[in-house]
CSV table of C-alpha atoms in Angstrom, one decimal:
chain,number,residue,atom,x,y,z
A,1,MET,CA,0.2,0.2,0.2
A,2,ASP,CA,2.5,1.9,0.6
A,3,ILE,CA,4.3,1.7,-2.4
A,4,GLN,CA,1.3,2.2,-4.0
A,5,VAL,CA,1.0,5.5,-2.4
A,6,ASP,CA,4.9,6.2,-3.0
A,7,ILE,CA,4.1,5.7,-7.2
A,8,CYS,CA,1.0,7.9,-7.3
A,9,GLU,CA,2.8,10.6,-5.0
A,10,GLY,CA,5.9,10.6,-7.0
A,11,ASN,CA,4.3,10.8,-10.5
A,12,ARG,CA,2.0,13.5,-9.0
A,13,ASP,CA,4.0,16.6,-11.0
A,14,ASP,CA,4.7,14.2,-13.7
A,15,ASN,CA,1.7,12.3,-14.8
A,16,SER,CA,-1.5,14.3,-12.9
A,17,SER,CA,-3.8,14.2,-15.7
A,18,ASN,CA,-3.1,10.0,-16.0
A,19,VAL,CA,-3.8,10.1,-12.0
A,20,VAL,CA,-7.5,12.0,-13.0
A,21,LYS,CA,-8.4,10.6,-17.0
A,22,ILE,CA,-8.6,6.4,-15.4
A,23,PRO,CA,-11.5,7.3,-13.0
A,24,GLU,CA,-13.0,9.2,-16.2
A,25,ARG,CA,-12.1,6.4,-18.5
A,26,LEU,CA,-13.8,4.2,-15.6
A,27,LEU,CA,-16.9,6.1,-14.7
A,28,GLN,CA,-17.6,6.8,-19.0
A,29,ARG,CA,-17.1,2.7,-19.4
A,30,GLU,CA,-19.8,2.1,-16.8
A,31,GLN,CA,-22.2,4.6,-17.7
A,32,ALA,CA,-22.1,3.0,-21.7
A,33,ARG,CA,-22.9,-0.4,-19.5
A,34,LEU,CA,-25.5,0.4,-17.1
A,35,ASP,CA,-27.0,2.6,-20.6
A,36,ASP,CA,-26.4,-0.5,-22.7
A,37,ALA,CA,-28.8,-2.1,-20.1
A,38,GLU,CA,-31.1,0.2,-19.8
A,39,ARG,CA,-31.9,0.1,-23.7
A,40,ARG,CA,-31.7,-3.6,-23.1
A,41,LYS,CA,-34.3,-3.5,-20.1
A,42,GLU,CA,-36.5,-1.2,-22.3
A,43,ALA,CA,-36.3,-3.3,-25.8
A,44,LYS,CA,-37.4,-6.1,-23.7
A,45,GLU,CA,-40.6,-4.3,-22.2
A,46,SER,CA,-40.9,-3.0,-25.8
A,47,HIS,CA,-41.5,-5.6,-27.6
A,48,SER,CA,-43.4,-7.5,-24.1
A,49,VAL,CA,-46.1,-4.3,-24.0
A,50,ALA,CA,-46.0,-4.9,-29.1
A,51,ASN,CA,-46.9,-8.6,-28.7
A,52,GLU,CA,-49.7,-7.2,-26.3
A,53,ASN,CA,-50.7,-5.1,-27.6
A,54,SER,CA,-50.5,-8.2,-30.9
A,55,GLU,CA,-52.5,-10.6,-29.1
A,56,PHE,CA,-55.1,-8.3,-27.8
A,57,PHE,CA,-56.0,-6.4,-31.8
A,58,THR,CA,-55.7,-10.8,-33.3
A,59,LYS,CA,-58.6,-11.8,-30.6
A,60,ALA,CA,-60.5,-8.2,-31.2
A,61,PHE,CA,-60.4,-8.2,-34.4
A,62,ASN,CA,-61.6,-12.3,-35.7
A,63,ARG,CA,-63.8,-11.7,-33.0
A,64,ASP,CA,-65.5,-8.5,-34.4
A,65,ARG,CA,-65.1,-10.6,-38.3
A,66,ALA,CA,-67.3,-12.8,-36.9
A,67,ALA,CA,-69.4,-10.3,-35.8
A,68,ILE,CA,-70.0,-9.2,-38.9
A,69,GLU,CA,-69.8,-12.5,-41.0
A,70,GLU,CA,-72.7,-13.8,-38.8
A,71,LEU,CA,-74.7,-10.3,-39.9
A,72,ILE,CA,-73.5,-11.4,-43.9
A,73,SER,CA,-74.8,-14.4,-43.3
A,74,ILE,CA,-78.7,-14.0,-42.0
A,75,CYS,CA,-79.9,-12.2,-45.0
A,76,SER,CA,-79.7,-15.0,-46.7
A,77,GLY,CA,-84.4,-15.5,-47.5
A,78,ALA,CA,-84.4,-12.8,-45.7
A,79,ASP,CA,-87.2,-10.0,-46.7
A,80,ARG,CA,-85.8,-7.1,-48.2
A,81,ALA,CA,-86.5,-4.7,-45.6
A,82,LEU,CA,-84.5,-6.4,-43.4
A,83,ALA,CA,-81.8,-7.5,-45.7
A,84,THR,CA,-81.6,-3.9,-46.0
A,85,GLN,CA,-80.5,-2.7,-42.2
A,86,THR,CA,-78.4,-5.4,-42.0
A,87,LEU,CA,-75.9,-5.6,-44.5
A,88,ASP,CA,-75.8,-1.1,-43.8
A,89,GLU,CA,-75.0,-2.4,-40.0
A,90,ALA,CA,-72.4,-5.1,-41.5
A,91,THR,CA,-71.7,-1.8,-44.1
A,92,ALA,CA,-70.8,0.1,-40.4
A,93,LYS,CA,-69.4,-2.8,-38.3
A,94,THR,CA,-66.5,-3.7,-41.8
A,95,GLN,CA,-65.8,0.6,-42.0
A,96,GLN,CA,-65.2,0.9,-37.6
A,97,LEU,CA,-62.9,-2.9,-38.4
A,98,GLN,CA,-61.4,-1.3,-41.3
A,99,LYS,CA,-60.4,2.3,-39.1
A,100,PHE,CA,-59.4,-0.2,-35.6
A,101,LEU,CA,-57.0,-1.9,-37.9
A,102,ASN,CA,-56.0,1.3,-39.5
A,103,ASP,CA,-55.3,3.0,-35.8
A,104,SER,CA,-54.0,-1.2,-35.2
A,105,MET,CA,-50.6,-0.9,-37.9
A,106,MET,CA,-48.3,0.7,-36.0
A,107,PHE,CA,-47.7,-2.5,-33.5
A,108,LEU,CA,-48.4,-5.6,-36.4
A,109,ALA,CA,-46.3,-7.6,-37.7
A,110,GLN,CA,-46.1,-7.2,-42.0
A,111,TYR,CA,-47.2,-11.1,-41.6
A,112,GLU,CA,-50.5,-9.8,-39.0
A,113,LEU,CA,-50.7,-7.3,-41.0
A,114,ARG,CA,-51.1,-8.4,-44.3
A,115,GLN,CA,-53.5,-11.4,-43.2
A,116,ALA,CA,-55.6,-8.9,-41.5
A,117,GLN,CA,-56.1,-6.5,-44.7
A,118,ALA,CA,-56.2,-9.9,-47.2
A,119,SER,CA,-59.6,-11.3,-44.4
A,120,LEU,CA,-61.1,-7.5,-44.1
A,121,GLN,CA,-61.1,-7.4,-48.2
A,122,LYS,CA,-62.6,-10.6,-48.5
A,123,LEU,CA,-65.0,-9.5,-45.4
A,124,GLN,CA,-66.0,-6.7,-47.7
A,125,THR,CA,-66.2,-8.7,-50.7
A,126,SER,CA,-68.5,-11.1,-49.3
A,127,LEU,CA,-70.6,-8.3,-47.9
A,128,ALA,CA,-71.0,-6.8,-51.4
A,129,GLU,CA,-71.9,-10.3,-52.5
A,130,LYS,CA,-75.2,-11.0,-49.8
A,131,ARG,CA,-75.9,-7.0,-50.3
A,132,ASP,CA,-76.5,-9.1,-54.9
A,133,GLU,CA,-77.9,-11.6,-53.6
A,134,ALA,CA,-79.8,-10.1,-51.1
A,135,LEU,CA,-81.0,-7.2,-53.2
A,136,PRO,CA,-81.1,-7.6,-56.4
A,137,LYS,CA,-80.9,-4.7,-59.0
A,138,LYS,CA,-83.2,-3.5,-60.6
A,139,LYS,CA,-84.5,-4.0,-64.6
A,140,PHE,CA,-86.4,-2.4,-67.2
A,141,ALA,CA,-86.2,-2.4,-71.0
A,142,PHE,CA,-86.3,0.2,-73.6
A,143,ARG,CA,-89.5,-0.2,-75.4
A,144,SER,CA,-91.9,1.9,-77.9
A,145,ARG,CA,-91.6,6.1,-76.9
A,146,THR,CA,-94.7,7.3,-74.9
A,147,LYS,CA,-94.1,10.4,-73.1
A,148,ALA,CA,-94.2,9.3,-70.4
A,149,THR,CA,-90.1,8.4,-71.2
A,150,GLU,CA,-90.1,11.3,-73.7
A,151,GLN,CA,-89.8,13.0,-70.9
A,152,VAL,CA,-87.8,10.7,-69.1
A,153,CYS,CA,-85.2,11.0,-72.5
A,154,ASP,CA,-85.8,15.4,-71.7
A,155,THR,CA,-83.9,14.9,-68.9
A,156,VAL,CA,-80.5,12.2,-69.3
A,157,PRO,CA,-77.7,13.3,-70.6
A,158,ALA,CA,-77.1,12.4,-74.1
A,159,THR,CA,-73.5,11.2,-76.3
A,160,GLN,CA,-72.1,13.0,-79.1
A,161,SER,CA,-73.3,10.3,-81.4
A,162,GLY,CA,-76.7,10.6,-79.6
A,163,GLU,CA,-77.3,8.3,-77.8
A,164,THR,CA,-79.0,8.3,-74.3
A,165,VAL,CA,-76.9,8.4,-70.7
A,166,ILE,CA,-79.0,6.7,-68.6
A,167,ASP,CA,-76.8,6.9,-64.8
A,168,GLY,CA,-73.9,7.1,-66.4
A,169,HIS,CA,-75.5,3.7,-68.6
A,170,THR,CA,-75.7,3.4,-72.7
A,171,PRO,CA,-78.6,1.3,-73.8
A,172,ALA,CA,-76.5,-1.1,-75.7
A,173,GLU,CA,-78.3,-2.5,-79.2
A,174,SER,CA,-79.7,-5.8,-79.4
A,175,SER,CA,-82.3,-8.2,-81.3
A,176,ILE,CA,-84.4,-7.7,-78.3
A,177,GLY,CA,-84.3,-3.9,-77.2
A,178,LYS,CA,-83.8,-4.6,-73.8
A,179,VAL,CA,-80.9,-3.7,-71.4
A,180,GLU,CA,-79.9,-4.0,-67.8
A,181,GLU,CA,-79.9,-1.3,-65.5
A,182,THR,CA,-79.1,-0.3,-62.2
A,183,VAL,CA,-81.2,2.2,-60.6
A,184,TYR,CA,-80.3,4.1,-57.2
A,185,SER,CA,-78.6,0.8,-56.3
A,186,LYS,CA,-76.1,0.2,-52.7
A,187,GLN,CA,-73.7,0.3,-55.4
A,188,CYS,CA,-73.5,2.5,-59.1
A,189,GLY,CA,-71.3,3.5,-61.0
A,190,PHE,CA,-70.4,3.4,-65.3
A,191,SER,CA,-69.1,0.3,-66.7
A,192,ASN,CA,-68.7,-0.4,-70.3
A,193,MET,CA,-67.2,2.8,-72.1
A,194,ASP,CA,-65.0,4.4,-73.8
A,195,ASP,CA,-63.9,8.4,-74.4
A,196,MET,CA,-66.8,9.4,-72.3
A,197,VAL,CA,-67.0,12.0,-69.2
A,198,LEU,CA,-68.9,10.4,-66.6
A,199,THR,CA,-70.1,12.8,-63.2
A,200,LYS,CA,-72.0,11.2,-60.9
A,201,THR,CA,-73.4,14.0,-58.3
A,202,ALA,CA,-72.9,13.2,-54.2
A,203,GLY,CA,-76.2,13.2,-54.0
A,204,GLU,CA,-75.5,9.7,-56.0
A,205,ILE,CA,-73.2,8.6,-54.3
A,206,ASN,CA,-72.9,9.6,-50.8
A,207,LYS,CA,-72.5,6.0,-48.8
A,208,ASN,CA,-72.6,3.3,-51.2
A,209,ASP,CA,-70.4,1.8,-53.2
A,210,VAL,CA,-68.8,2.9,-56.4
A,211,LEU,CA,-67.9,1.0,-59.1
A,212,LEU,CA,-65.7,2.4,-62.5
A,213,SER,CA,-64.9,-1.0,-64.9
A,214,HIS,CA,-64.1,-1.5,-68.5
A,215,LEU,CA,-63.5,2.0,-69.0
A,216,THR,CA,-61.4,3.3,-71.7
A,217,ASN,CA,-60.3,6.8,-72.5
A,218,CYS,CA,-62.5,8.6,-69.5
A,219,LYS,CA,-62.8,10.9,-68.0
A,220,VAL,CA,-63.8,10.6,-64.8
A,221,ARG,CA,-65.5,12.9,-61.5
A,222,LEU,CA,-67.5,11.5,-58.6
A,223,PHE,CA,-68.6,14.0,-56.6
A,224,GLY,CA,-69.4,13.2,-52.8
A,225,SER,CA,-67.6,10.1,-50.3
A,226,PRO,CA,-68.5,7.2,-51.5
A,227,SER,CA,-68.8,4.0,-48.8
A,228,THR,CA,-66.0,2.3,-51.4
A,229,LEU,CA,-64.5,3.0,-54.5
A,230,HIS,CA,-63.3,0.0,-56.9
A,231,ILE,CA,-61.4,0.7,-59.6
A,232,LYS,CA,-60.8,-2.5,-62.5
A,233,ASN,CA,-59.9,-3.2,-65.9
A,234,VAL,CA,-59.0,0.7,-67.2
A,235,SER,CA,-56.7,2.8,-69.3
A,236,GLY,CA,-56.2,6.0,-70.5
A,237,CYS,CA,-58.6,7.3,-67.8
A,238,GLU,CA,-58.4,10.3,-65.6
A,239,ILE,CA,-60.9,9.6,-62.5
A,240,LEU,CA,-61.4,11.8,-60.1
A,241,CYS,CA,-63.2,11.3,-56.3
A,242,GLY,CA,-63.8,13.0,-53.1
A,243,PRO,CA,-63.1,11.4,-51.0
A,244,VAL,CA,-63.0,8.1,-49.8
A,245,SER,CA,-64.6,6.9,-45.9
A,246,SER,CA,-62.8,2.8,-46.4
A,247,SER,CA,-61.2,1.4,-49.2
A,248,VAL,CA,-59.6,2.0,-53.7
A,249,PHE,CA,-59.8,-1.7,-54.8
A,250,VAL,CA,-57.5,-1.2,-58.2
A,251,ASP,CA,-57.4,-4.0,-59.9
A,252,HIS,CA,-55.8,-4.0,-64.0
A,253,CYS,CA,-55.8,0.3,-64.2
A,254,SER,CA,-53.5,1.4,-66.7
A,255,ASN,CA,-51.9,4.8,-68.2
A,256,SER,CA,-53.7,6.3,-65.7
A,257,THR,CA,-54.6,9.2,-63.6
A,258,LEU,CA,-56.1,8.8,-60.3
A,259,ALA,CA,-56.7,11.2,-57.3
A,260,LEU,CA,-59.0,10.6,-53.7
A,261,PRO,CA,-58.9,10.3,-50.8
A,262,CYS,CA,-59.5,6.7,-48.2
A,263,GLN,CA,-58.4,5.2,-44.8
A,264,GLN,CA,-57.2,2.2,-47.7
A,265,LEU,CA,-55.3,2.2,-51.9
A,266,ARG,CA,-54.8,-1.8,-52.7
A,267,THR,CA,-54.0,-1.9,-56.0
A,268,HIS,CA,-53.5,-4.5,-57.9
A,269,ASN,CA,-51.8,-5.3,-61.7
A,270,THR,CA,-51.2,-1.9,-62.4
A,271,THR,CA,-49.1,-0.2,-65.2
A,272,SER,CA,-47.9,3.7,-65.6
A,273,THR,CA,-50.6,5.0,-63.2
A,274,GLN,CA,-50.0,8.3,-61.8
A,275,VAL,CA,-52.0,8.3,-58.2
A,276,TYR,CA,-52.7,11.4,-56.5
A,277,LEU,CA,-53.4,10.4,-52.9
A,278,HIS,CA,-54.2,11.0,-49.5
A,279,VAL,CA,-54.4,8.4,-47.4
A,280,THR,CA,-54.5,7.9,-43.6
A,281,SER,CA,-53.9,4.2,-43.1
A,282,ARG,CA,-51.1,3.2,-45.2
A,283,ALA,CA,-51.5,2.3,-49.0
A,284,ILE,CA,-50.5,-1.6,-50.8
A,285,ILE,CA,-49.3,-1.6,-54.6
A,286,GLU,CA,-48.5,-5.9,-55.3
A,287,ASP,CA,-47.7,-7.1,-59.5
A,288,CYS,CA,-47.7,-2.8,-60.0
A,289,GLN,CA,-44.7,-1.6,-62.5
A,290,GLY,CA,-44.7,1.4,-63.1
A,291,VAL,CA,-47.0,4.0,-60.5
A,292,SER,CA,-46.4,6.8,-58.7
A,293,PHE,CA,-48.0,9.1,-56.0
A,294,ALA,CA,-48.0,12.1,-55.3
A,295,PRO,CA,-49.6,14.2,-52.9
A,296,PHE,CA,-53.8,14.1,-53.5
A,297,THR,CA,-54.5,17.7,-55.0
A,298,TRP,CA,-57.8,17.7,-56.5
A,299,SER,CA,-60.4,20.5,-55.3
A,300,TYR,CA,-64.6,21.2,-55.5
A,301,PRO,CA,-67.2,23.7,-54.1
A,302,THR,CA,-68.2,21.2,-51.7
A,303,LEU,CA,-65.0,18.8,-51.2
A,304,ASP,CA,-64.5,20.2,-46.7
A,305,GLU,CA,-68.4,19.1,-46.6
A,306,ASP,CA,-67.5,16.2,-48.4
A,307,PHE,CA,-64.4,14.7,-45.9
A,308,VAL,CA,-66.4,15.6,-42.7
A,309,VAL,CA,-69.2,13.2,-44.0
A,310,SER,CA,-66.2,10.6,-44.8
A,311,GLY,CA,-64.5,10.4,-41.6
A,312,LEU,CA,-61.2,11.0,-43.1
A,313,ASP,CA,-58.9,13.2,-41.0
A,314,ARG,CA,-57.8,16.1,-43.5
A,315,ALA,CA,-54.6,16.5,-41.5
A,316,ARG,CA,-53.2,12.9,-42.0
A,317,ASN,CA,-52.0,11.2,-45.4
A,318,ASN,CA,-49.6,8.8,-45.2
A,319,TRP,CA,-49.2,9.0,-49.4
A,320,THR,CA,-45.4,8.5,-49.0
A,321,GLN,CA,-45.7,6.1,-47.2
A,322,VAL,CA,-46.5,2.8,-49.6
A,323,ASP,CA,-46.2,-1.3,-49.3
A,324,ASP,CA,-45.1,-3.1,-51.8
A,325,PHE,CA,-45.7,-7.0,-51.4
A,326,ASN,CA,-43.9,-8.0,-54.5
A,327,TRP,CA,-40.5,-6.3,-52.6
A,328,LEU,CA,-39.2,-7.4,-49.8
A,329,ALA,CA,-35.6,-6.8,-49.6
A,330,LEU,CA,-35.4,-4.3,-46.0
A,331,GLY,CA,-33.0,-1.1,-46.9
A,332,THR,CA,-34.2,-1.0,-50.1
A,333,PRO,CA,-36.6,0.8,-51.9
A,334,SER,CA,-38.6,-1.2,-53.9
A,335,PRO,CA,-38.0,-0.5,-58.1
A,336,ASN,CA,-41.8,-1.0,-59.2
A,337,TRP,CA,-43.3,3.2,-57.8
A,338,THR,CA,-41.6,6.4,-57.1
A,339,LEU,CA,-42.8,10.0,-55.7
A,340,ILE,CA,-44.9,12.2,-58.3
A,341,SER,CA,-41.6,15.2,-58.0
A,342,GLU,CA,-42.9,18.9,-57.4
A,343,GLU,CA,-42.8,19.9,-60.7
A,344,ASP,CA,-44.5,17.5,-62.1
A,345,ARG,CA,-47.3,16.9,-60.0
A,346,LYS,CA,-50.9,18.3,-61.3
A,347,THR,CA,-52.1,20.4,-60.0
A,348,THR,CA,-54.7,22.3,-61.3
A,349,TRP,CA,-58.4,19.9,-63.4
A,350,GLU,CA,-60.3,20.7,-65.8
A,351,ILE,CA,-63.9,19.8,-65.0
């Protein structure tokens, strides 16, 4: 002990800095060890909380999904009034389930998220199919022109070729002169049209499912707040839509421009398409190439009111958050989608 004291005292003048630095290094090393231990503890606790949240989500999601499936099943054989009431309740619960999923995305693993999204999409498809089955669309035929039909034709638009358009559909010529038509059904939209300007008002689409299918070189304007929007087999189209309260599903879309706000966007088999997006969860693409994104820029006089009707959060827009289910390389951006540069973004739209 005396020798150690003498050495320290003998070197106090020449190596006084060393005498001070040794305990500092020890303190720093000890502090680093304590910090590392605290980080490991926090990580363990965070992992435990995430597991608990994930378990709670799975139980709640499956319970609510089963309740919706039960509502859908009891519509079989029910009268129209009961079926309408039950399906409306199932639709509202499905929208709530979609919101629950959106709010839970932050702690769900990718596998759990995909499973839940697939289950929800299947549920929405079943709901749409059951609505078509329980609430069949009305039909009517074009026959001889009477005074009543003349009055109807005077109130609906016509194409450039002079063909009458009712609810956005042109009656096809046929030997029997009949055409199937949707009249204010729960699902409305436009199908099988080329080179046309197509418009629906808020009164027609609010809280309804909207279907756009087999359109080529069309300009579509949807004012209001649909429940869901399905876009299938469209090419060279410009589709602008008001706030969609739940999901937008895009399938087989090419060389088109879409502008829409929604809770969730799922895009399949789509190429060379620009999407001006307001999404409160995340956008999902699968089997897509050349899809580009920018923030939603379309505006019209009643847009604010339609956002209120939809229930979407205008302050929350995750348009840059895109999940590519065909690209799982962590840390490497997907080559299937890009962001549109500011100078190339469209800010004005013809109406």
